Amino acid sequence: MKRDDFARSPARRLVPTERGQVAFVPHDLPPPDLDLSRLAAPLAIAAQRLGELNGIGRTLPDPWLLIQPLQVREALTSSSMEGTYTTVDQLLLMDAGGSAREPWRDTVEVHNYRRALAQAMDSLADVPLSLRTLRNAHRTLLAGVARHRGADARAGEFKQRQNFIGAHEIENARFVPPPPSEAIAALDRLEKYIHREDRGGIPDLVDAALIHYQFETIHPFADGNGRVGRMLITLHLHARQAIRQPLLYLSPVLERRKDEYIDHLFEVSRAGRWGEWIDFFLAVVAEACQNAIDTADALLALQKEYRSRLRDAGRSANLVAITDLLFRSPVVTIPRLAEHLGVQYRSAQLNVESLVRVGILSEVSGTSNPKYFIAREIRDIITQTMKSDA
Ligand SMILES: Nc1ncnc2c1ncn2[C@@H]1O[C@H](COP(=O)(O)OP(=O)(O)OP(=O)(O)O)[C@@H](O)[C@H]1O
């Protein structure tokens, strides 16, 4: 990290660290010179879209119809941004209890992301969002894969050594976050900021941008900072009740705009460009809300279409129950369905055969004992929206 780059940065302290380098310690939130008046227009647009998304969340008969696909997309895109790739089919298969296939380690990690996100979100019903929430999420994220992530990556623990971003050697790093002791102190202050009573009129969405920057700049873990920091955005907005259901996920948009995203974070540190970062963040929120709304429309239309397909095929209560379940879990097995419906294996098998006949389910090739079946049209809505982002 070049000391001169940060010479005029208003947002920092530079401290010496290993190998003669300097590390960046951010000032505490909020930034002293935050000009909210310039952000009024993008804030109004983002808040309006968020309001629409909240409205959809309220009218959905089952909000999980939308939450699950959005969380699948979030896990896939947040992970791929950090070089961890799997396919939606592999992820859904693993979600349904199948074992991971190649690329197994990446699939496990993306599946872990889903679990970490869901657990952290659930925990908000019982305990406030805290550093412990994030450490638990990190523990789940790296469960079973931490040792492949390098000697320093300890699941659920903050960093114990100086880390850096954008290079293999600290000398070439674009950015060097605070050393461990400074990071812990800055994190404690960030936690206090998140819990503060007097919010000083800072809107929740702007606060989410500030908090995400601060978390990423502290870079508290040896590994997984990008992913846990993006979980933090949704967790924070949900904890504040800015989003009533956990329906807002930014990674699909951030992935498409990754270079801008990274540059904006860097520019806040380098030159105190808070306005540009928040403006960008609000545009990403507005786009992510719109994508979620479009996804809800597509899923509801498909659900209606399934119902009419089933009507033509001689509707039964079990078939309707199964198709509703498919929106939560697009990959299923006959034993799982038998358990879900409380019926015999043979009866669930007949139901599956009917759903295969009307084109709702198809067999996942290469699976046996048990065979897995996938609702491809639901899967396609998840991936289509990802592709239309691209
Ligand atoms: N200059 C910067 N200042 C603050 N945060 C940054 C900066 N550049 C990148 N980031 C954040 O750091 C993340 C990547 O960090 P890094 O490459 O260290 O990965 P990591 O800690 O291993 O996390 P993960 O495994 O989730 O990527 C980016 O996704 C972004 O959120």
CSV table of N, CA and C in Angstrom, one decimal, residues 52-113:
chain,number,residue,atom,x,y,z
A,52,GLU,N,-41.6,-1.0,-2.0
A,52,GLU,CA,-42.4,-1.9,-2.9
A,52,GLU,C,-42.0,-3.4,-2.5
A,53,LEU,N,-40.8,-3.6,-2.3
A,53,LEU,CA,-40.3,-5.0,-2.0
A,53,LEU,C,-41.0,-5.4,-0.6
A,54,ASN,N,-41.0,-4.5,0.3
A,54,ASN,CA,-41.6,-4.9,1.6
A,54,ASN,C,-43.1,-5.2,1.4
A,55,GLY,N,-43.7,-4.4,0.5
A,55,GLY,CA,-45.2,-4.6,0.2
A,55,GLY,C,-45.4,-6.0,-0.4
A,56,ILE,N,-44.5,-6.4,-1.3
A,56,ILE,CA,-44.6,-7.8,-1.9
A,56,ILE,C,-44.4,-8.8,-0.8
A,57,GLY,N,-43.4,-8.6,0.1
A,57,GLY,CA,-43.2,-9.5,1.2
A,57,GLY,C,-44.5,-9.7,2.0
A,58,ARG,N,-45.2,-8.7,2.2
A,58,ARG,CA,-46.4,-8.8,3.0
A,58,ARG,C,-47.5,-9.5,2.3
A,59,THR,N,-47.6,-9.4,0.9
A,59,THR,CA,-48.7,-10.1,0.2
A,59,THR,C,-48.5,-11.5,-0.2
A,60,LEU,N,-47.2,-11.9,-0.2
A,60,LEU,CA,-46.9,-13.3,-0.6
A,60,LEU,C,-47.6,-14.3,0.4
A,61,PRO,N,-48.3,-15.3,-0.1
A,61,PRO,CA,-48.9,-16.3,0.8
A,61,PRO,C,-47.8,-17.0,1.6
A,62,ASP,N,-46.7,-17.2,1.0
A,62,ASP,CA,-45.6,-17.8,1.7
A,62,ASP,C,-44.3,-17.1,1.3
A,63,PRO,N,-43.8,-16.2,2.2
A,63,PRO,CA,-42.6,-15.4,1.8
A,63,PRO,C,-41.4,-16.3,1.4
A,64,TRP,N,-41.3,-17.5,1.9
A,64,TRP,CA,-40.2,-18.4,1.6
A,64,TRP,C,-40.2,-18.7,0.1
A,65,LEU,N,-41.3,-18.6,-0.5
A,65,LEU,CA,-41.3,-18.8,-2.0
A,65,LEU,C,-40.3,-17.9,-2.7
A,66,LEU,N,-40.1,-16.7,-2.1
A,66,LEU,CA,-39.1,-15.8,-2.6
A,66,LEU,C,-37.8,-15.8,-1.9
A,67,ILE,N,-37.9,-16.0,-0.6
A,67,ILE,CA,-36.6,-15.9,0.2
A,67,ILE,C,-35.6,-16.9,-0.2
A,68,GLN,N,-36.1,-18.2,-0.4
A,68,GLN,CA,-35.2,-19.3,-0.7
A,68,GLN,C,-34.4,-19.0,-2.0
A,69,PRO,N,-35.2,-18.7,-3.1
A,69,PRO,CA,-34.4,-18.4,-4.4
A,69,PRO,C,-33.5,-17.3,-4.3
A,70,LEU,N,-33.9,-16.2,-3.5
A,70,LEU,CA,-33.0,-15.1,-3.4
A,70,LEU,C,-31.7,-15.4,-2.6
A,71,GLN,N,-31.9,-16.3,-1.6
A,71,GLN,CA,-30.7,-16.7,-0.8
A,71,GLN,C,-29.8,-17.6,-1.7
A,72,VAL,N,-30.4,-18.4,-2.5
A,72,VAL,CA,-29.6,-19.3,-3.4
A,72,VAL,C,-28.7,-18.4,-4.3
A,73,ARG,N,-29.4,-17.4,-4.9
A,73,ARG,CA,-28.6,-16.5,-5.8
A,73,ARG,C,-27.5,-15.7,-5.0
A,74,GLU,N,-27.9,-15.2,-3.8
A,74,GLU,CA,-26.9,-14.5,-3.0
A,74,GLU,C,-25.7,-15.4,-2.7
A,75,ALA,N,-25.9,-16.6,-2.3
A,75,ALA,CA,-24.8,-17.5,-2.0
A,75,ALA,C,-23.9,-17.7,-3.2
A,76,LEU,N,-24.6,-18.0,-4.4
A,76,LEU,CA,-23.8,-18.3,-5.6
A,76,LEU,C,-23.0,-17.0,-6.0
A,77,THR,N,-23.6,-15.9,-6.0
A,77,THR,CA,-22.9,-14.7,-6.5
A,77,THR,C,-21.9,-14.1,-5.5
A,78,SER,N,-22.2,-14.1,-4.2
A,78,SER,CA,-21.3,-13.6,-3.3
A,78,SER,C,-20.0,-14.5,-3.2
A,79,SER,N,-20.2,-15.8,-3.4
A,79,SER,CA,-19.1,-16.7,-3.4
A,79,SER,C,-18.3,-16.5,-4.7
A,80,SER,N,-19.0,-16.4,-5.8
A,80,SER,CA,-18.2,-16.4,-7.1
A,80,SER,C,-17.4,-15.1,-7.2
A,81,MET,N,-17.9,-14.1,-6.5
A,81,MET,CA,-17.1,-12.8,-6.5
A,81,MET,C,-15.7,-13.1,-5.8
A,82,GLU,N,-15.6,-14.1,-5.0
A,82,GLU,CA,-14.4,-14.3,-4.3
A,82,GLU,C,-13.7,-15.6,-4.9
A,83,GLY,N,-14.1,-16.0,-6.1
A,83,GLY,CA,-13.4,-17.1,-6.8
A,83,GLY,C,-13.9,-18.5,-6.3
A,84,THR,N,-15.0,-18.5,-5.7
A,84,THR,CA,-15.6,-19.8,-5.2
A,84,THR,C,-16.8,-20.1,-6.1
A,85,TYR,N,-16.7,-21.1,-7.0
A,85,TYR,CA,-17.8,-21.3,-8.0
A,85,TYR,C,-18.4,-22.7,-7.8
A,86,THR,N,-19.7,-22.7,-7.9
A,86,THR,CA,-20.4,-24.0,-8.2
A,86,THR,C,-21.6,-23.7,-9.0
A,87,THR,N,-22.4,-24.7,-9.4
A,87,THR,CA,-23.5,-24.5,-10.3
A,87,THR,C,-24.8,-24.5,-9.4
A,88,VAL,N,-25.8,-23.9,-9.9
A,88,VAL,CA,-27.1,-23.8,-9.1
A,88,VAL,C,-27.6,-25.3,-8.8
A,89,ASP,N,-27.4,-26.1,-9.8
A,89,ASP,CA,-27.9,-27.5,-9.7
A,89,ASP,C,-27.1,-28.2,-8.6
A,90,GLN,N,-25.8,-28.0,-8.5
A,90,GLN,CA,-25.0,-28.7,-7.5
A,90,GLN,C,-25.4,-28.2,-6.1
A,91,LEU,N,-25.7,-26.9,-6.0
A,91,LEU,CA,-26.1,-26.3,-4.7
A,91,LEU,C,-27.4,-26.8,-4.3
A,92,LEU,N,-28.4,-26.8,-5.2
A,92,LEU,CA,-29.7,-27.3,-4.8
A,92,LEU,C,-29.7,-28.8,-4.4
A,93,LEU,N,-28.9,-29.5,-5.1
A,93,LEU,CA,-28.8,-30.9,-4.8
A,93,LEU,C,-28.2,-31.1,-3.4
A,94,MET,N,-27.2,-30.3,-3.0
A,94,MET,CA,-26.7,-30.4,-1.7
A,94,MET,C,-27.7,-29.9,-0.7
A,95,ASP,N,-28.4,-28.8,-1.0
A,95,ASP,CA,-29.4,-28.3,-0.1
A,95,ASP,C,-30.5,-29.4,0.2
A,96,ALA,N,-30.7,-30.3,-0.8
A,96,ALA,CA,-31.7,-31.3,-0.6
A,96,ALA,C,-31.2,-32.6,0.1
A,97,GLY,N,-29.9,-32.5,0.5
A,97,GLY,CA,-29.4,-33.6,1.3
A,97,GLY,C,-28.4,-34.5,0.5
A,98,GLY,N,-28.2,-34.1,-0.8
A,98,GLY,CA,-27.3,-34.9,-1.6
A,98,GLY,C,-25.8,-34.6,-1.2
A,99,SER,N,-24.9,-35.5,-1.5
A,99,SER,CA,-23.5,-35.1,-1.2
A,99,SER,C,-22.9,-34.3,-2.3
A,100,ALA,N,-21.9,-33.5,-1.9
A,100,ALA,CA,-21.3,-32.6,-2.9
A,100,ALA,C,-20.6,-33.4,-3.9
A,101,ARG,N,-20.7,-33.0,-5.2
A,101,ARG,CA,-19.9,-33.6,-6.2
A,101,ARG,C,-18.9,-32.5,-6.7
A,102,GLU,N,-18.1,-32.8,-7.6
A,102,GLU,CA,-17.1,-31.9,-8.1
A,102,GLU,C,-17.8,-30.6,-8.6
A,103,PRO,N,-17.3,-29.4,-8.4
A,103,PRO,CA,-16.2,-29.1,-7.5
A,103,PRO,C,-16.6,-29.1,-6.1
A,104,TRP,N,-16.3,-30.2,-5.4
A,104,TRP,CA,-17.0,-30.5,-4.1
A,104,TRP,C,-16.7,-29.4,-3.0
A,105,ARG,N,-15.4,-29.0,-3.0
A,105,ARG,CA,-15.0,-28.0,-1.9
A,105,ARG,C,-15.8,-26.7,-2.1
A,106,ASP,N,-15.8,-26.2,-3.3
A,106,ASP,CA,-16.5,-25.0,-3.6
A,106,ASP,C,-18.0,-25.1,-3.3
A,107,THR,N,-18.6,-26.3,-3.7
A,107,THR,CA,-20.0,-26.5,-3.5
A,107,THR,C,-20.3,-26.5,-2.0
A,108,VAL,N,-19.4,-27.2,-1.2
A,108,VAL,CA,-19.6,-27.2,0.2
A,108,VAL,C,-19.6,-25.7,0.8
A,109,GLU,N,-18.7,-24.9,0.2
A,109,GLU,CA,-18.5,-23.6,0.7
A,109,GLU,C,-19.7,-22.7,0.4
A,110,VAL,N,-20.3,-22.9,-0.8
A,110,VAL,CA,-21.5,-22.1,-1.2
A,110,VAL,C,-22.7,-22.6,-0.4
A,111,HIS,N,-22.8,-23.9,-0.2
A,111,HIS,CA,-23.8,-24.4,0.7
A,111,HIS,C,-23.7,-23.9,2.1
A,112,ASN,N,-22.4,-23.8,2.6
A,112,ASN,CA,-22.2,-23.2,3.9
A,112,ASN,C,-22.7,-21.8,4.0
A,113,TYR,N,-22.5,-21.1,2.9
A,113,TYR,CA,-22.9,-19.7,2.9
A,113,TYR,C,-24.4,-19.6,3.1
